[in-house]
């Protein structure tokens, strides 16, 4: 795996694909700068080598040029996080950019305008990628959040750099973390899969079922399994067309000697609301008119035992409707168990969508080994897919 540490950037322009797709509020201020922070060490490495950085990114899903998606809104935040002046040019190709790049001195940063203002970016247009490729001597991909897309700046562009292409520190760390879990885990290895639906996690389940020792299942997907096993789930979330699939997964796990842990009790509510009436019942005895929105205390205890005995832990998806305070306990209990196991030497990786939000919201981000920055990209890696952005550097 070639990383920026294999290069000396002195007098070189690094063309870095970053993922600055950050959330903005109505005043166009950055409300979460995690992704900018995550790119910092790559940028600093180039500057310390006495090279310069041309940064390119997308922001949101613009339809042509739309000012609300302009990367100019984030210039101040990037300046603050990186700690040095950031120049901005209001396009990513063309004469203006050529001028700005030519004027760029060692130790300086230039941020290009939103790549997706040009539809060629998402189409993976080769000519557009070639235009972009002019702006750097060495191509660095540090955009994990976009690595599952075969776009011009994330994958297609790499062909113009032959051996002058590499991963930035962030992308390298993401690859290493997932490798530690999927390919070189210290056993026992436990995967926690929560979230809403079985259907969105089926690819992950199928890929990991042979590799892991334990699978903890929680969240809304619980009830498809419980119903398939003959339990009463009341009005809980269920995918009726996935009942056979759930049984198939349980059977497969048996054959592979993988233990699946399902909730035994659940916190049910009489409506999908934080103020709903609640009670705790066995997970397979939910009355009609009630729905399971969190796991119960006995389940939390069981899951904590499994986690305490694991040396590697992967967590994807919350165990309940954590966005509502009254249904966040199961997710918080799991976070505490993983934090404790990590303190005792386990390696823990949190990745893929809402579990990252939960981990941040409840203050576990510093207490786990690694929090992935890529939702969709992480899911696809867990599904065992080769990501175009990674393959393009490795080829
Ligand atoms: P995912 O994006 O698949 O990880 O799903 C995350 C979503 O699943 C969150 O918004 C949770 O509120 C939701 N969720 C978790 N547990 C349940 C549940 N028991 N019933 C309904 N939704 C749930």
XYZ file of C-alpha atoms and ligand atoms in Angstrom:
418
model
C 0.000 0.000 0.000
C 1.606 3.241 -1.161
C 1.014 6.173 1.174
C 2.137 9.797 1.313
C 4.934 8.694 3.606
C 6.568 7.004 0.596
C 6.998 10.405 -1.072
C 8.945 13.583 -0.432
C 6.820 16.508 -1.588
C 9.587 19.127 -1.677
C 8.867 21.486 -4.604
C 5.965 19.242 -5.600
C 2.291 20.019 -5.945
C 0.142 17.412 -4.240
C -3.283 17.125 -5.838
C -5.304 15.828 -2.917
C -8.848 14.484 -3.217
C -10.277 15.200 0.204
C -13.771 14.602 1.512
C -14.903 18.042 2.665
C -18.554 17.114 2.268
C -19.351 18.692 5.640
C -22.724 19.751 7.060
C -23.512 23.505 6.915
C -26.185 25.425 8.821
C -28.489 28.045 7.284
C -25.739 30.676 7.711
C -23.361 28.419 5.768
C -21.247 27.697 8.809
C -19.671 24.273 9.207
C -21.500 22.433 12.003
C -19.233 19.364 12.136
C -15.618 19.670 10.983
C -14.633 16.032 11.581
C -13.851 15.444 7.921
C -11.629 18.526 7.719
C -9.804 17.489 10.899
C -9.397 14.023 9.406
C -7.550 15.402 6.348
C -5.244 17.606 8.400
C -2.308 15.264 8.861
C -2.049 14.569 5.135
C -2.028 18.276 4.297
C 0.494 19.063 7.038
C 2.839 16.309 5.818
C 2.967 17.901 2.339
C 3.497 21.394 3.736
C 6.221 20.216 6.111
C 7.996 18.588 3.167
C 7.966 22.085 1.593
C 5.484 21.193 -1.089
C 2.090 22.707 -1.864
C -1.472 21.340 -1.754
C -4.228 21.600 -4.322
C -7.355 20.355 -2.565
C -10.398 19.103 -4.433
C -13.691 17.889 -3.009
C -17.405 17.713 -3.574
C -20.028 19.245 -1.294
C -23.590 17.962 -1.282
C -25.540 17.057 -4.375
C -25.701 20.230 -6.485
C -27.613 20.432 -9.705
C -25.086 22.349 -11.803
C -23.623 25.465 -10.128
C -25.542 26.275 -6.922
C -24.022 28.798 -4.557
C -25.324 27.051 -1.461
C -23.012 24.166 -2.314
C -19.962 26.364 -2.938
C -16.831 25.278 -1.128
C -16.060 28.959 -0.516
C -18.341 28.608 2.530
C -15.809 26.329 4.202
C -12.598 28.269 3.475
C -12.547 29.896 6.934
C -13.085 26.588 8.682
C -10.321 24.877 6.686
C -8.023 27.816 7.473
C -8.828 27.483 11.171
C -8.371 23.704 11.311
C -5.170 23.524 9.248
C -3.767 26.662 10.820
C -2.628 28.410 7.664
C -4.068 30.556 4.917
C -6.192 28.786 2.281
C -6.527 30.246 -1.229
C -9.734 29.544 -3.098
C -10.540 29.495 -6.804
C -14.174 29.454 -7.947
C -13.879 26.590 -10.413
C -12.014 23.304 -10.553
C -10.965 23.368 -14.235
C -10.093 26.080 -16.772
C -7.785 29.071 -17.149
C -8.515 30.602 -13.724
C -7.475 27.405 -12.032
C -4.365 27.104 -14.187
C -3.321 30.617 -13.049
C -3.991 29.888 -9.412
C -2.063 26.614 -9.565
C 0.883 28.240 -11.359
C 1.045 30.942 -8.702
C 0.928 28.485 -5.848
C 4.135 28.525 -3.785
C 5.634 25.824 -1.592
C 3.907 25.818 1.781
C 0.626 27.106 0.326
C -2.839 25.572 -0.022
C -5.308 26.071 -2.847
C -8.886 24.833 -2.526
C -10.791 24.263 -5.774
C -14.532 24.823 -6.181
C -17.019 21.949 -5.799
C -16.169 19.210 -8.300
C -19.846 18.328 -8.695
C -20.606 21.711 -10.281
C -19.456 19.793 -13.355
C -21.654 16.763 -14.146
C -18.573 15.077 -15.613
C -17.336 14.422 -12.078
C -20.039 11.916 -11.174
C -20.034 10.450 -14.675
C -16.380 9.547 -14.231
C -15.566 11.434 -17.426
C -12.014 10.671 -18.572
C -11.401 14.035 -20.286
C -12.522 15.893 -17.175
C -10.298 13.700 -15.004
C -7.375 14.505 -17.322
C -8.038 18.231 -16.921
C -8.025 17.880 -13.161
C -4.858 15.809 -13.321
C -2.898 18.826 -14.606
C -3.080 20.472 -11.185
C -0.649 18.198 -9.393
C 2.638 16.287 -9.659
C 1.465 13.596 -7.272
C -2.146 12.455 -6.787
C -3.185 11.723 -3.229
C -6.525 10.124 -2.463
C -7.617 10.851 1.094
C -11.378 10.832 0.524
C -12.543 7.637 2.179
C -16.142 8.862 2.234
C -16.130 8.870 -1.582
C -13.881 5.865 -2.207
C -16.840 3.671 -3.186
C -17.634 5.978 -6.103
C -15.974 5.594 -9.498
C -15.971 9.347 -10.070
C -13.486 11.399 -12.075
C -11.601 12.760 -9.051
C -11.791 9.648 -6.875
C -10.810 6.896 -9.272
C -10.583 7.780 -12.985
C -7.918 10.458 -12.426
C -5.417 7.968 -10.977
C -4.531 6.604 -14.434
C -2.777 9.889 -15.233
C -0.262 9.517 -12.424
C 1.303 6.086 -13.067
C 3.512 5.549 -9.987
C 2.955 9.077 -8.634
C -0.198 8.270 -6.723
C -0.837 7.235 -3.166
C -3.203 7.141 -0.213
C -3.355 9.970 2.277
C -3.056 9.216 5.984
C -6.799 9.061 6.535
C -7.544 6.601 3.775
C -4.544 4.484 4.792
C -5.821 4.396 8.389
C -9.302 3.385 7.264
C -7.892 0.540 5.170
C -5.630 -0.612 8.010
C -8.472 -0.556 10.541
C -10.791 -2.629 8.451
C -7.974 -5.018 7.608
C -7.361 -5.504 11.329
C -10.983 -6.556 11.727
C -11.712 -8.555 8.597
C -8.367 -10.097 7.757
C -6.117 -10.054 10.831
C -8.333 -9.986 13.890
C -7.207 -10.950 17.333
C -9.871 -13.512 18.223
C -12.551 -13.676 19.477
C -13.998 -11.296 16.909
C -17.482 -9.903 17.510
C -19.592 -7.908 15.076
C -22.487 -5.838 16.354
C -25.078 -5.144 13.697
C -27.947 -2.844 14.514
C -29.896 -0.205 12.663
C -33.219 -0.314 10.957
C -33.341 -3.081 8.405
C -31.961 -6.518 7.640
C -32.034 -5.676 3.942
C -29.392 -2.942 4.270
C -27.075 -5.186 6.308
C -27.504 -8.461 4.466
C -24.380 -7.948 2.346
C -22.345 -7.325 5.476
C -23.833 -10.325 7.296
C -23.078 -12.652 4.417
C -19.496 -11.456 4.104
C -18.608 -11.587 7.797
C -20.515 -14.648 8.930
C -17.547 -16.939 8.283
C -14.948 -14.566 9.669
C -16.466 -13.653 13.018
C -16.968 -15.657 16.193
C -20.017 -13.744 17.415
C -22.673 -11.611 15.810
C -24.792 -9.408 18.034
C -28.015 -8.355 16.366
C -30.028 -5.391 17.619
C -32.116 -2.447 16.478
C -35.088 -2.703 14.163
C -33.686 -5.724 12.332
C -34.162 -7.794 15.478
C -37.863 -8.202 14.827
C -37.539 -9.795 11.414
C -35.462 -12.511 13.104
C -37.853 -12.852 16.047
C -40.905 -13.121 13.792
C -39.115 -15.675 11.603
C -38.522 -17.721 14.762
C -42.253 -17.638 15.550
C -42.302 -14.806 18.113
C -44.991 -12.127 18.478
C -43.586 -8.744 17.538
C -46.696 -6.540 17.709
C -46.276 -3.456 15.548
C -42.461 -3.501 15.538
C -40.489 -2.777 12.382
C -40.379 -5.902 10.226
C -39.470 -6.918 6.701
C -41.926 -9.681 5.909
C -40.156 -10.553 2.678
C -36.947 -11.250 4.609
C -38.227 -13.863 7.058
C -36.772 -16.789 5.100
C -33.539 -14.917 4.704
C -33.344 -14.423 8.483
C -33.777 -18.165 9.041
C -31.179 -18.864 6.371
C -28.691 -16.595 8.158
C -29.310 -18.347 11.473
C -28.779 -21.717 9.783
C -25.621 -20.538 8.030
C -24.223 -19.275 11.319
C -24.787 -22.690 12.906
C -22.919 -24.370 10.062
C -20.000 -21.945 10.345
C -19.836 -22.153 14.127
C -20.650 -18.494 14.501
C -22.815 -17.602 17.483
C -25.639 -15.190 16.818
C -26.863 -13.272 19.856
C -30.364 -11.861 19.616
C -32.080 -9.646 22.202
C -34.059 -11.516 24.849
C -36.046 -8.534 26.116
C -37.102 -5.227 24.633
C -38.393 -1.812 25.629
C -41.710 -1.440 23.860
C -43.738 1.703 23.237
C -47.380 2.293 22.324
C -46.351 4.812 19.642
C -43.202 5.916 17.786
C -42.621 8.842 20.124
C -40.271 9.776 22.939
C -43.308 10.402 25.153
C -44.985 7.079 24.420
C -46.051 4.725 27.229
C -43.370 2.051 27.658
C -42.772 -1.319 29.266
C -40.167 -4.063 29.147
C -41.261 -7.450 27.818
C -39.649 -10.622 26.456
C -38.619 -9.881 22.873
C -40.973 -12.526 21.439
C -44.051 -11.476 23.456
C -44.865 -8.022 22.158
C -48.601 -7.275 22.261
C -50.424 -5.833 19.258
C -50.388 -2.047 19.233
C -46.867 -1.948 20.754
C -43.469 -1.783 19.088
C -39.935 -2.584 20.255
C -37.805 0.546 20.122
C -34.819 -0.413 22.265
C -33.261 -3.527 23.769
C -34.059 -4.379 27.365
C -31.754 -4.591 30.430
C -31.194 -8.366 30.305
C -30.196 -8.040 26.652
C -27.741 -5.264 27.503
C -26.201 -7.510 30.154
C -25.877 -10.434 27.735
C -24.342 -8.246 25.044
C -21.906 -6.675 27.528
C -20.686 -10.185 28.474
C -19.999 -11.064 24.846
C -18.185 -7.753 24.308
C -16.101 -8.164 27.475
C -14.827 -11.490 26.111
C -13.946 -10.155 22.661
C -10.542 -9.004 21.477
C -11.767 -7.387 18.278
C -15.095 -5.596 17.917
C -16.849 -4.164 14.905
C -19.897 -1.978 15.520
C -22.291 -0.968 12.786
C -25.753 0.353 13.604
C -27.524 1.490 16.798
C -29.391 -0.972 19.014
C -32.507 1.176 19.302
C -34.053 4.438 18.219
C -31.195 6.350 19.876
C -32.368 9.680 18.413
C -35.105 9.615 21.075
C -33.673 9.893 24.575
C -35.991 7.284 26.076
C -34.856 4.653 23.564
C -31.122 5.336 23.629
C -30.188 3.220 26.661
C -29.387 0.010 24.779
C -27.068 1.858 22.425
C -25.398 3.696 25.323
C -24.940 0.459 27.290
C -23.312 -1.154 24.285
C -21.044 1.895 23.817
C -19.978 1.626 27.462
C -19.234 -2.088 27.082
C -17.140 -1.459 23.955
C -15.304 1.431 25.641
C -14.470 -0.820 28.599
C -13.271 -3.668 26.365
C -11.120 -1.194 24.417
C -9.593 0.055 27.675
C -8.735 -3.566 28.439
C -6.884 -3.994 25.153
C -9.496 -4.925 22.542
C -9.437 -3.286 19.111
C -12.771 -1.640 18.315
C -13.889 -0.203 15.010
C -17.090 1.787 14.673
C -18.270 2.430 11.170
C -21.094 2.862 8.764
C -23.738 5.524 9.160
C -25.723 5.996 12.308
C -23.497 4.202 14.782
C -20.905 6.916 14.125
C -23.515 9.573 14.950
C -24.428 7.668 18.125
C -20.810 7.263 19.174
C -20.210 10.986 18.793
C -23.471 12.006 20.438
C -22.825 9.901 23.536
C -19.110 10.732 23.853
C -17.598 7.359 22.930
C -15.537 8.595 19.984
C -12.343 8.844 22.072
C -12.998 5.581 23.855
C -12.993 3.256 20.870
C -9.957 2.399 18.747
C -11.184 3.882 15.494
C -14.255 5.696 14.202
C -14.596 5.459 10.449
C -15.336 8.629 8.466
C -17.122 6.847 5.630
C -20.680 5.510 5.859
C -21.373 3.948 2.472
C -17.698 3.278 1.793
C -17.314 1.411 5.082
C -20.439 -0.656 4.437
C -19.158 -1.672 1.022
C -15.795 -2.693 2.471
C -17.579 -4.751 5.110
C -19.522 -6.369 2.283
C -16.167 -7.457 0.868
C -16.346 -5.214 -2.180
C -13.303 -3.640 -3.789
C -13.719 0.128 -3.744
C -12.886 1.947 -7.016
C -10.994 4.705 -5.177
C -8.743 2.178 -3.482
C -8.277 -0.054 -6.492
C -7.245 2.927 -8.651
C -4.305 3.663 -6.341
C -3.265 0.031 -5.956
C -3.273 -0.727 -9.686
P -29.130 2.152 9.799
O -28.952 3.400 8.982
O -29.627 0.978 9.045
O -27.937 1.859 10.664
O -30.351 2.458 10.768
C -30.299 3.426 11.762
C -31.677 3.749 12.214
O -32.291 2.613 12.755
C -31.712 4.805 13.292
O -32.307 5.957 12.782
C -32.557 4.179 14.395
O -33.498 5.066 14.926
C -33.254 3.059 13.681
N -33.668 2.009 14.612
C -32.931 1.383 15.512
N -33.675 0.526 16.245
C -34.931 0.613 15.770
C -36.168 -0.020 16.142
N -36.223 -0.912 17.113
N -37.263 0.335 15.446
C -37.204 1.243 14.460
N -36.071 1.868 14.068
C -34.940 1.555 14.726
